């Protein structure tokens, strides 16, 4: 198949491209900066700026299926992007996001499943890659400061999301389905820090901040977008009030391989912690 992967340089997209190539598909990779993207020569790299959906037109020529996610801070043009994609492709796989104000996950799901072509929506749990927010502290000390150390999450490895995406992009059995994807274990944030320490071979511990302290630290962090600080903190409050997340077996059901643990994720990202 000829497959367009949008946001192809990101955590999920950069794992999805090799999965699709390995399965023998022809891959076109969308990025805002084709000149700086690093893909093998057989991957056609195209410019796609999702906040300007008309840039998708040139990317969609002769494409069978599209992988779409909506990066944070991309604006509200998802319906326009979907209109263009459905004019050209016969299948879309969409990764849901909590990051579009005024468009809840359920709204996104309705839009995608109602778009008129074969559609699959992926609803992933919290990404394990978010623990990289702690990497600076872990590189320089043994204490991770944060808020809601008791908050449980089923962290998912981006490779597992990509492996599922590769299957549902290329198999016929998934049209109209929304898949909830999680990692294999429920760990509080404090437990996540402990697991990272176990893989690194040194004890790490969690130190709880007040919400005012947490907010200030995020605002002081130049790598963390100010506009996302309250989104994150409000999201934590919602997660605390919600029922404990349920572990699903969807990754194993679709890919035939169990979802990767946090310890496996840390092992795959060791260099980020040194
Ligand atoms: N983190 C979580 O816990 C979590 C949980 C559930 C869902 N999600 C959702 O997953 C998505 C993030 O996936 P990810 O981690 O793979 O993404 P990512 O690594 O944050 O970014 C993906 C890529 O998007 C591209 N990009 C950014 N803005 C763009 C724009 N305006 N137009 C076109 N491309 C743009 C960037 O590539 P270039 O610079 O090369 O263009 C970037 O590499 C978000 O929608 C998020 O809400 C995340």
mmCIF file of C-alpha atoms and ligand atoms in Angstrom:
data_model
loop_
_atom_site.group_PDB
_atom_site.id
_atom_site.type_symbol
_atom_site.label_atom_id
_atom_site.label_comp_id
_atom_site.label_asym_id
_atom_site.label_seq_id
_atom_site.Cartn_x
_atom_site.Cartn_y
_atom_site.Cartn_z
ATOM 1 C CA UNK A 1 0.000 0.000 0.000
ATOM 2 C CA UNK A 2 0.967 3.655 -0.398
ATOM 3 C CA UNK A 3 0.728 5.257 3.027
ATOM 4 C CA UNK A 4 1.071 8.869 4.148
ATOM 5 C CA UNK A 5 2.330 9.237 7.730
ATOM 6 C CA UNK A 6 1.701 12.726 9.067
ATOM 7 C CA UNK A 7 3.733 14.157 11.975
ATOM 8 C CA UNK A 8 6.224 11.516 10.852
ATOM 9 C CA UNK A 9 9.210 12.845 12.806
ATOM 10 C CA UNK A 10 7.429 12.583 16.184
ATOM 11 C CA UNK A 11 7.440 9.893 18.848
ATOM 12 C CA UNK A 12 4.818 7.736 17.145
ATOM 13 C CA UNK A 13 5.390 8.668 13.492
ATOM 14 C CA UNK A 14 9.120 7.978 13.606
ATOM 15 C CA UNK A 15 8.379 4.442 14.884
ATOM 16 C CA UNK A 16 5.531 3.888 12.446
ATOM 17 C CA UNK A 17 7.605 4.595 9.327
ATOM 18 C CA UNK A 18 10.013 1.642 9.931
ATOM 19 C CA UNK A 19 7.123 -0.695 10.838
ATOM 20 C CA UNK A 20 5.443 0.056 7.500
ATOM 21 C CA UNK A 21 8.669 -0.213 5.484
ATOM 22 C CA UNK A 22 9.482 -3.531 7.131
ATOM 23 C CA UNK A 23 6.068 -4.842 6.037
ATOM 24 C CA UNK A 24 6.859 -3.830 2.438
ATOM 25 C CA UNK A 25 4.672 -0.738 2.090
ATOM 26 C CA UNK A 26 5.537 2.449 0.292
ATOM 27 C CA UNK A 27 5.788 5.325 2.781
ATOM 28 C CA UNK A 28 5.422 9.068 2.357
ATOM 29 C CA UNK A 29 6.447 11.038 5.467
ATOM 30 C CA UNK A 30 4.904 14.409 6.295
ATOM 31 C CA UNK A 31 6.852 17.028 8.231
ATOM 32 C CA UNK A 32 6.944 20.816 8.392
ATOM 33 C CA UNK A 33 10.661 20.728 7.601
ATOM 34 C CA UNK A 34 11.501 18.194 4.880
ATOM 35 C CA UNK A 35 15.068 19.530 4.597
ATOM 36 C CA UNK A 36 15.949 18.524 8.147
ATOM 37 C CA UNK A 37 14.022 15.226 8.288
ATOM 38 C CA UNK A 38 16.165 12.090 8.406
ATOM 39 C CA UNK A 39 14.482 9.140 6.653
ATOM 40 C CA UNK A 40 15.867 6.325 4.483
ATOM 41 C CA UNK A 41 16.048 7.176 0.755
ATOM 42 C CA UNK A 42 13.011 5.073 -0.196
ATOM 43 C CA UNK A 43 10.765 7.217 2.042
ATOM 44 C CA UNK A 44 9.342 10.165 0.165
ATOM 45 C CA UNK A 45 9.453 13.209 2.450
ATOM 46 C CA UNK A 46 6.809 15.896 1.923
ATOM 47 C CA UNK A 47 5.932 19.197 3.585
ATOM 48 C CA UNK A 48 2.746 19.076 5.634
ATOM 49 C CA UNK A 49 1.715 21.925 7.938
ATOM 50 C CA UNK A 50 -1.479 20.747 9.612
ATOM 51 C CA UNK A 51 -2.519 24.234 10.678
ATOM 52 C CA UNK A 52 -2.602 24.998 6.922
ATOM 53 C CA UNK A 53 -4.535 21.943 5.679
ATOM 54 C CA UNK A 54 -4.201 22.992 2.035
ATOM 55 C CA UNK A 55 -0.533 21.922 2.301
ATOM 56 C CA UNK A 56 -1.875 18.346 2.456
ATOM 57 C CA UNK A 57 -3.045 18.496 -1.143
ATOM 58 C CA UNK A 58 0.369 17.761 -2.635
ATOM 59 C CA UNK A 59 0.996 15.040 -0.048
ATOM 60 C CA UNK A 60 -2.169 13.082 -0.817
ATOM 61 C CA UNK A 61 -1.638 12.355 -4.491
ATOM 62 C CA UNK A 62 -1.880 8.590 -5.136
ATOM 63 C CA UNK A 63 -2.180 7.645 -1.462
ATOM 64 C CA UNK A 64 -4.240 4.674 -0.141
ATOM 65 C CA UNK A 65 -4.159 5.282 3.598
ATOM 66 C CA UNK A 66 -3.246 8.117 5.955
ATOM 67 C CA UNK A 67 -2.013 8.135 9.536
ATOM 68 C CA UNK A 68 -3.051 11.371 11.201
ATOM 69 C CA UNK A 69 -2.374 12.742 14.643
ATOM 70 C CA UNK A 70 -3.013 16.286 15.701
ATOM 71 C CA UNK A 71 0.099 17.671 17.429
ATOM 72 C CA UNK A 72 -0.433 19.973 20.386
ATOM 73 C CA UNK A 73 -0.795 23.674 19.485
ATOM 74 C CA UNK A 74 -1.870 22.914 15.911
ATOM 75 C CA UNK A 75 -5.130 24.871 16.017
ATOM 76 C CA UNK A 76 -8.648 23.799 15.185
ATOM 77 C CA UNK A 77 -8.392 22.821 11.508
ATOM 78 C CA UNK A 78 -8.920 19.096 12.024
ATOM 79 C CA UNK A 79 -12.272 19.051 10.118
ATOM 80 C CA UNK A 80 -10.649 20.788 7.116
ATOM 81 C CA UNK A 81 -7.747 18.351 7.120
ATOM 82 C CA UNK A 82 -10.191 15.424 7.266
ATOM 83 C CA UNK A 83 -12.160 16.809 4.298
ATOM 84 C CA UNK A 84 -9.034 16.826 2.140
ATOM 85 C CA UNK A 85 -7.877 13.406 3.284
ATOM 86 C CA UNK A 86 -11.253 11.797 2.571
ATOM 87 C CA UNK A 87 -11.241 13.198 -0.973
ATOM 88 C CA UNK A 88 -8.024 11.332 -1.739
ATOM 89 C CA UNK A 89 -7.490 8.295 0.490
ATOM 90 C CA UNK A 90 -9.658 5.257 1.184
ATOM 91 C CA UNK A 91 -8.564 4.680 4.786
ATOM 92 C CA UNK A 92 -7.592 6.874 7.731
ATOM 93 C CA UNK A 93 -6.118 5.969 11.100
ATOM 94 C CA UNK A 94 -6.392 8.795 13.615
ATOM 95 C CA UNK A 95 -4.639 9.053 16.976
ATOM 96 C CA UNK A 96 -6.947 10.845 19.395
ATOM 97 C CA UNK A 97 -5.789 13.787 21.455
ATOM 98 C CA UNK A 98 -6.814 15.679 24.557
ATOM 99 C CA UNK A 99 -5.051 18.703 23.133
ATOM 100 C CA UNK A 100 -7.726 20.353 20.956
ATOM 101 C CA UNK A 101 -9.816 22.792 22.960
ATOM 102 C CA UNK A 102 -13.529 22.648 22.061
ATOM 103 C CA UNK A 103 -13.126 19.256 20.383
ATOM 104 C CA UNK A 104 -13.388 16.463 22.924
ATOM 105 C CA UNK A 105 -12.104 13.001 22.200
ATOM 106 C CA UNK A 106 -15.695 11.901 21.504
ATOM 107 C CA UNK A 107 -16.134 14.803 19.049
ATOM 108 C CA UNK A 108 -12.940 13.814 17.242
ATOM 109 C CA UNK A 109 -14.083 10.198 17.140
ATOM 110 C CA UNK A 110 -17.445 11.182 15.624
ATOM 111 C CA UNK A 111 -15.756 13.367 13.018
ATOM 112 C CA UNK A 112 -13.313 10.662 11.979
ATOM 113 C CA UNK A 113 -15.786 7.774 11.940
ATOM 114 C CA UNK A 114 -18.261 9.974 10.082
ATOM 115 C CA UNK A 115 -15.819 11.120 7.437
ATOM 116 C CA UNK A 116 -16.993 8.707 4.723
ATOM 117 C CA UNK A 117 -13.914 6.502 4.258
ATOM 118 C CA UNK A 118 -12.668 3.497 6.258
ATOM 119 C CA UNK A 119 -11.632 4.853 9.637
ATOM 120 C CA UNK A 120 -9.879 3.621 12.746
ATOM 121 C CA UNK A 121 -9.419 5.726 15.876
ATOM 122 C CA UNK A 122 -6.679 4.957 18.373
ATOM 123 C CA UNK A 123 -7.169 6.143 21.932
ATOM 124 C CA UNK A 124 -3.846 5.680 23.712
ATOM 125 C CA UNK A 125 -3.213 5.953 27.434
ATOM 126 C CA UNK A 126 -0.491 8.281 28.728
ATOM 127 C CA UNK A 127 2.743 7.969 26.746
ATOM 128 C CA UNK A 128 5.767 6.554 28.610
ATOM 129 C CA UNK A 129 7.794 9.191 26.785
ATOM 130 C CA UNK A 130 6.246 11.791 29.119
ATOM 131 C CA UNK A 131 8.611 10.522 31.836
ATOM 132 C CA UNK A 132 11.372 12.314 29.918
ATOM 133 C CA UNK A 133 10.044 15.444 31.646
ATOM 134 C CA UNK A 134 11.971 14.082 34.647
ATOM 135 C CA UNK A 135 15.167 13.281 32.748
ATOM 136 C CA UNK A 136 17.006 16.490 33.705
ATOM 137 C CA UNK A 137 16.406 15.890 37.405
ATOM 138 C CA UNK A 138 17.400 12.241 37.089
ATOM 139 C CA UNK A 139 20.612 13.117 35.244
ATOM 140 C CA UNK A 140 21.668 15.428 38.075
ATOM 141 C CA UNK A 141 20.203 13.852 41.220
ATOM 142 C CA UNK A 142 18.131 11.114 42.821
ATOM 143 C CA UNK A 143 14.902 13.002 43.512
ATOM 144 C CA UNK A 144 12.064 13.728 41.092
ATOM 145 C CA UNK A 145 9.762 16.558 42.122
ATOM 146 C CA UNK A 146 6.184 16.533 40.933
ATOM 147 C CA UNK A 147 2.541 16.660 41.832
ATOM 148 C CA UNK A 148 0.166 13.738 42.524
ATOM 149 C CA UNK A 149 2.774 11.029 43.079
ATOM 150 C CA UNK A 150 -0.143 8.678 43.872
ATOM 151 C CA UNK A 151 -1.719 9.167 40.417
ATOM 152 C CA UNK A 152 -1.862 5.793 38.604
ATOM 153 C CA UNK A 153 -1.265 5.502 34.851
ATOM 154 C CA UNK A 154 -0.922 2.659 32.307
ATOM 155 C CA UNK A 155 2.050 4.141 30.437
ATOM 156 C CA UNK A 156 2.337 3.011 26.823
ATOM 157 C CA UNK A 157 5.490 2.660 24.711
ATOM 158 C CA UNK A 158 5.298 4.691 21.476
ATOM 159 C CA UNK A 159 6.543 1.628 19.588
ATOM 160 C CA UNK A 160 3.408 -0.257 20.634
ATOM 161 C CA UNK A 161 1.169 2.543 19.366
ATOM 162 C CA UNK A 162 3.109 2.510 16.093
ATOM 163 C CA UNK A 163 2.913 -1.289 15.807
ATOM 164 C CA UNK A 164 -0.874 -1.167 16.219
ATOM 165 C CA UNK A 165 -1.131 1.734 13.763
ATOM 166 C CA UNK A 166 0.876 -0.196 11.166
ATOM 167 C CA UNK A 167 -1.494 -3.175 11.426
ATOM 168 C CA UNK A 168 -4.751 -1.219 11.300
ATOM 169 C CA UNK A 169 -3.487 0.928 8.412
ATOM 170 C CA UNK A 170 -2.823 -2.141 6.314
ATOM 171 C CA UNK A 171 -5.411 -4.749 7.404
ATOM 172 C CA UNK A 172 -9.052 -4.804 6.302
ATOM 173 C CA UNK A 173 -10.694 -5.916 9.536
ATOM 174 C CA UNK A 174 -10.687 -2.710 11.541
ATOM 175 C CA UNK A 175 -12.937 -0.193 9.777
ATOM 176 C CA UNK A 176 -15.185 1.837 12.086
ATOM 177 C CA UNK A 177 -13.452 0.700 15.280
ATOM 178 C CA UNK A 178 -12.005 2.777 18.130
ATOM 179 C CA UNK A 179 -9.212 0.966 19.944
ATOM 180 C CA UNK A 180 -8.176 1.886 23.482
ATOM 181 C CA UNK A 181 -4.462 1.183 23.836
ATOM 182 C CA UNK A 182 -2.607 0.906 27.144
ATOM 183 C CA UNK A 183 0.610 -0.400 28.538
ATOM 184 C CA UNK A 184 0.628 -3.658 30.530
ATOM 185 C CA UNK A 185 0.787 -2.286 34.085
ATOM 186 C CA UNK A 186 -0.760 0.346 36.315
ATOM 187 C CA UNK A 187 1.919 2.408 38.074
ATOM 188 C CA UNK A 188 1.621 5.545 40.165
ATOM 189 C CA UNK A 189 3.983 8.356 39.240
ATOM 190 C CA UNK A 190 6.064 7.602 42.347
ATOM 191 C CA UNK A 191 6.272 3.946 41.232
ATOM 192 C CA UNK A 192 7.295 5.031 37.726
ATOM 193 C CA UNK A 193 10.235 6.914 39.244
ATOM 194 C CA UNK A 194 11.188 3.812 41.240
ATOM 195 C CA UNK A 195 11.105 1.638 38.071
ATOM 196 C CA UNK A 196 13.295 4.120 36.183
ATOM 197 C CA UNK A 197 15.770 3.966 39.089
ATOM 198 C CA UNK A 198 15.747 0.142 39.046
ATOM 199 C CA UNK A 199 16.651 0.085 35.347
ATOM 200 C CA UNK A 200 19.318 2.763 35.828
ATOM 201 C CA UNK A 201 20.669 0.820 38.821
ATOM 202 C CA UNK A 202 20.300 3.518 41.469
ATOM 203 C CA UNK A 203 17.515 4.392 43.905
ATOM 204 C CA UNK A 204 15.334 7.309 42.797
ATOM 205 C CA UNK A 205 12.518 8.767 44.797
ATOM 206 C CA UNK A 206 9.535 11.018 44.348
ATOM 207 C CA UNK A 207 9.119 14.335 46.237
ATOM 208 C CA UNK A 208 5.614 15.784 46.272
ATOM 209 C CA UNK A 209 5.117 19.475 45.401
ATOM 210 C CA UNK A 210 2.140 21.667 46.176
ATOM 211 C CA UNK A 211 0.114 22.618 43.120
ATOM 212 C CA UNK A 212 1.445 26.194 43.290
ATOM 213 C CA UNK A 213 5.029 24.894 43.343
ATOM 214 C CA UNK A 214 4.323 22.485 40.474
ATOM 215 C CA UNK A 215 2.760 25.243 38.390
ATOM 216 C CA UNK A 216 5.726 27.558 38.970
ATOM 217 C CA UNK A 217 8.264 24.867 38.082
ATOM 218 C CA UNK A 218 6.481 24.153 34.800
ATOM 219 C CA UNK A 219 6.303 27.866 33.991
ATOM 220 C CA UNK A 220 10.031 28.207 34.756
ATOM 221 C CA UNK A 221 10.847 25.253 32.466
ATOM 222 C CA UNK A 222 11.822 26.772 29.108
ATOM 223 C CA UNK A 223 11.222 23.430 27.361
ATOM 224 C CA UNK A 224 7.615 23.205 28.585
ATOM 225 C CA UNK A 225 5.064 25.362 26.719
ATOM 226 C CA UNK A 226 3.396 27.865 29.093
ATOM 227 C CA UNK A 227 0.086 27.396 27.321
ATOM 228 C CA UNK A 228 0.114 23.704 28.263
ATOM 229 C CA UNK A 229 0.806 24.141 32.003
ATOM 230 C CA UNK A 230 -2.824 24.450 33.081
ATOM 231 C CA UNK A 231 -3.943 21.852 30.525
ATOM 232 C CA UNK A 232 -1.567 19.388 32.172
ATOM 233 C CA UNK A 233 -2.418 20.281 35.767
ATOM 234 C CA UNK A 234 -6.167 20.241 35.069
ATOM 235 C CA UNK A 235 -5.708 16.934 33.245
ATOM 236 C CA UNK A 236 -4.051 15.449 36.357
ATOM 237 C CA UNK A 237 -6.953 16.660 38.516
ATOM 238 C CA UNK A 238 -9.429 15.025 36.105
ATOM 239 C CA UNK A 239 -7.420 11.802 36.062
ATOM 240 C CA UNK A 240 -7.403 11.715 39.881
ATOM 241 C CA UNK A 241 -11.172 12.104 39.986
ATOM 242 C CA UNK A 242 -11.752 9.494 37.260
ATOM 243 C CA UNK A 243 -11.972 5.732 37.884
ATOM 244 C CA UNK A 244 -8.586 3.969 37.846
ATOM 245 C CA UNK A 245 -7.516 3.392 34.249
ATOM 246 C CA UNK A 246 -8.199 -0.106 32.962
ATOM 247 C CA UNK A 247 -5.489 -2.116 31.266
ATOM 248 C CA UNK A 248 -6.488 -3.355 27.807
ATOM 249 C CA UNK A 249 -4.985 -6.229 25.839
ATOM 250 C CA UNK A 250 -5.492 -4.458 22.502
ATOM 251 C CA UNK A 251 -1.786 -4.124 21.703
ATOM 252 C CA UNK A 252 -1.289 -7.885 22.095
ATOM 253 C CA UNK A 253 -4.591 -8.724 20.379
ATOM 254 C CA UNK A 254 -3.677 -6.720 17.266
ATOM 255 C CA UNK A 255 0.095 -7.138 17.044
ATOM 256 C CA UNK A 256 0.502 -10.594 18.617
ATOM 257 C CA UNK A 257 3.104 -9.190 21.027
ATOM 258 C CA UNK A 258 2.364 -8.070 24.597
ATOM 259 C CA UNK A 259 2.548 -4.347 25.310
ATOM 260 C CA UNK A 260 5.987 -3.266 26.486
ATOM 261 C CA UNK A 261 6.527 -2.470 30.184
ATOM 262 C CA UNK A 262 7.926 0.785 31.533
ATOM 263 C CA UNK A 263 11.173 -1.037 32.333
ATOM 264 C CA UNK A 264 11.463 -2.026 28.647
ATOM 265 C CA UNK A 265 10.718 1.564 27.618
ATOM 266 C CA UNK A 266 13.477 2.885 29.926
ATOM 267 C CA UNK A 267 15.889 0.303 28.532
ATOM 268 C CA UNK A 268 15.083 1.588 25.028
ATOM 269 C CA UNK A 269 15.719 5.209 26.146
ATOM 270 C CA UNK A 270 18.698 4.754 28.481
ATOM 271 C CA UNK A 271 20.742 7.387 26.666
ATOM 272 C CA UNK A 272 18.145 10.038 27.564
ATOM 273 C CA UNK A 273 18.840 9.547 31.276
ATOM 274 C CA UNK A 274 22.649 9.897 31.138
HETATM 275 N N1 LIG B 1 1.765 12.322 25.522
HETATM 276 C C1 LIG B 1 0.689 11.646 25.925
HETATM 277 O O1 LIG B 1 0.617 11.148 27.045
HETATM 278 C C2 LIG B 1 -0.457 11.479 24.974
HETATM 279 C C3 LIG B 1 -1.526 10.667 25.342
HETATM 280 C C4 LIG B 1 -2.591 10.514 24.438
HETATM 281 C C5 LIG B 1 -2.565 11.172 23.216
HETATM 282 N N2 LIG B 1 -1.503 11.958 22.913
HETATM 283 C C6 LIG B 1 -1.519 12.670 21.633
HETATM 284 O O2 LIG B 1 -0.486 12.192 20.796
HETATM 285 C C7 LIG B 1 -0.090 13.246 19.931
HETATM 286 C C8 LIG B 1 1.412 13.434 20.011
HETATM 287 O O3 LIG B 1 2.049 12.354 19.350
HETATM 288 P P1 LIG B 1 3.655 12.317 19.280
HETATM 289 O O4 LIG B 1 4.175 12.266 20.687
HETATM 290 O O5 LIG B 1 4.067 11.272 18.327
HETATM 291 O O6 LIG B 1 3.935 13.725 18.689
HETATM 292 P P2 LIG B 1 5.208 14.639 18.898
HETATM 293 O O7 LIG B 1 6.403 13.769 18.966
HETATM 294 O O8 LIG B 1 4.952 15.587 20.005
HETATM 295 O O9 LIG B 1 5.168 15.504 17.579
HETATM 296 C C9 LIG B 1 4.879 14.942 16.343
HETATM 297 C C10 LIG B 1 5.417 15.757 15.216
HETATM 298 O O10 LIG B 1 4.413 16.661 14.797
HETATM 299 C C11 LIG B 1 5.032 17.592 13.954
HETATM 300 N N3 LIG B 1 4.245 18.818 14.062
HETATM 301 C C12 LIG B 1 4.123 19.642 15.117
HETATM 302 N N4 LIG B 1 3.269 20.644 14.804
HETATM 303 C C13 LIG B 1 2.859 20.419 13.536
HETATM 304 C C14 LIG B 1 1.975 21.089 12.654
HETATM 305 N N5 LIG B 1 1.387 22.221 13.003
HETATM 306 N N6 LIG B 1 1.784 20.566 11.425
HETATM 307 C C15 LIG B 1 2.394 19.432 11.033
HETATM 308 N N7 LIG B 1 3.246 18.754 11.827
HETATM 309 C C16 LIG B 1 3.463 19.250 13.061
HETATM 310 C C17 LIG B 1 6.465 17.748 14.431
HETATM 311 O O11 LIG B 1 7.314 17.374 13.365
HETATM 312 P P3 LIG B 1 8.025 18.436 12.391
HETATM 313 O O12 LIG B 1 8.661 19.471 13.274
HETATM 314 O O13 LIG B 1 8.994 17.569 11.668
HETATM 315 O O14 LIG B 1 6.946 18.960 11.527
HETATM 316 C C18 LIG B 1 6.591 16.658 15.509
HETATM 317 O O15 LIG B 1 7.753 15.887 15.389
HETATM 318 C C19 LIG B 1 -0.823 14.511 20.381
HETATM 319 O O16 LIG B 1 -1.959 14.683 19.581
HETATM 320 C C20 LIG B 1 -1.199 14.144 21.809
HETATM 321 O O17 LIG B 1 -2.331 14.854 22.276
HETATM 322 C C21 LIG B 1 -0.446 12.109 23.729
#
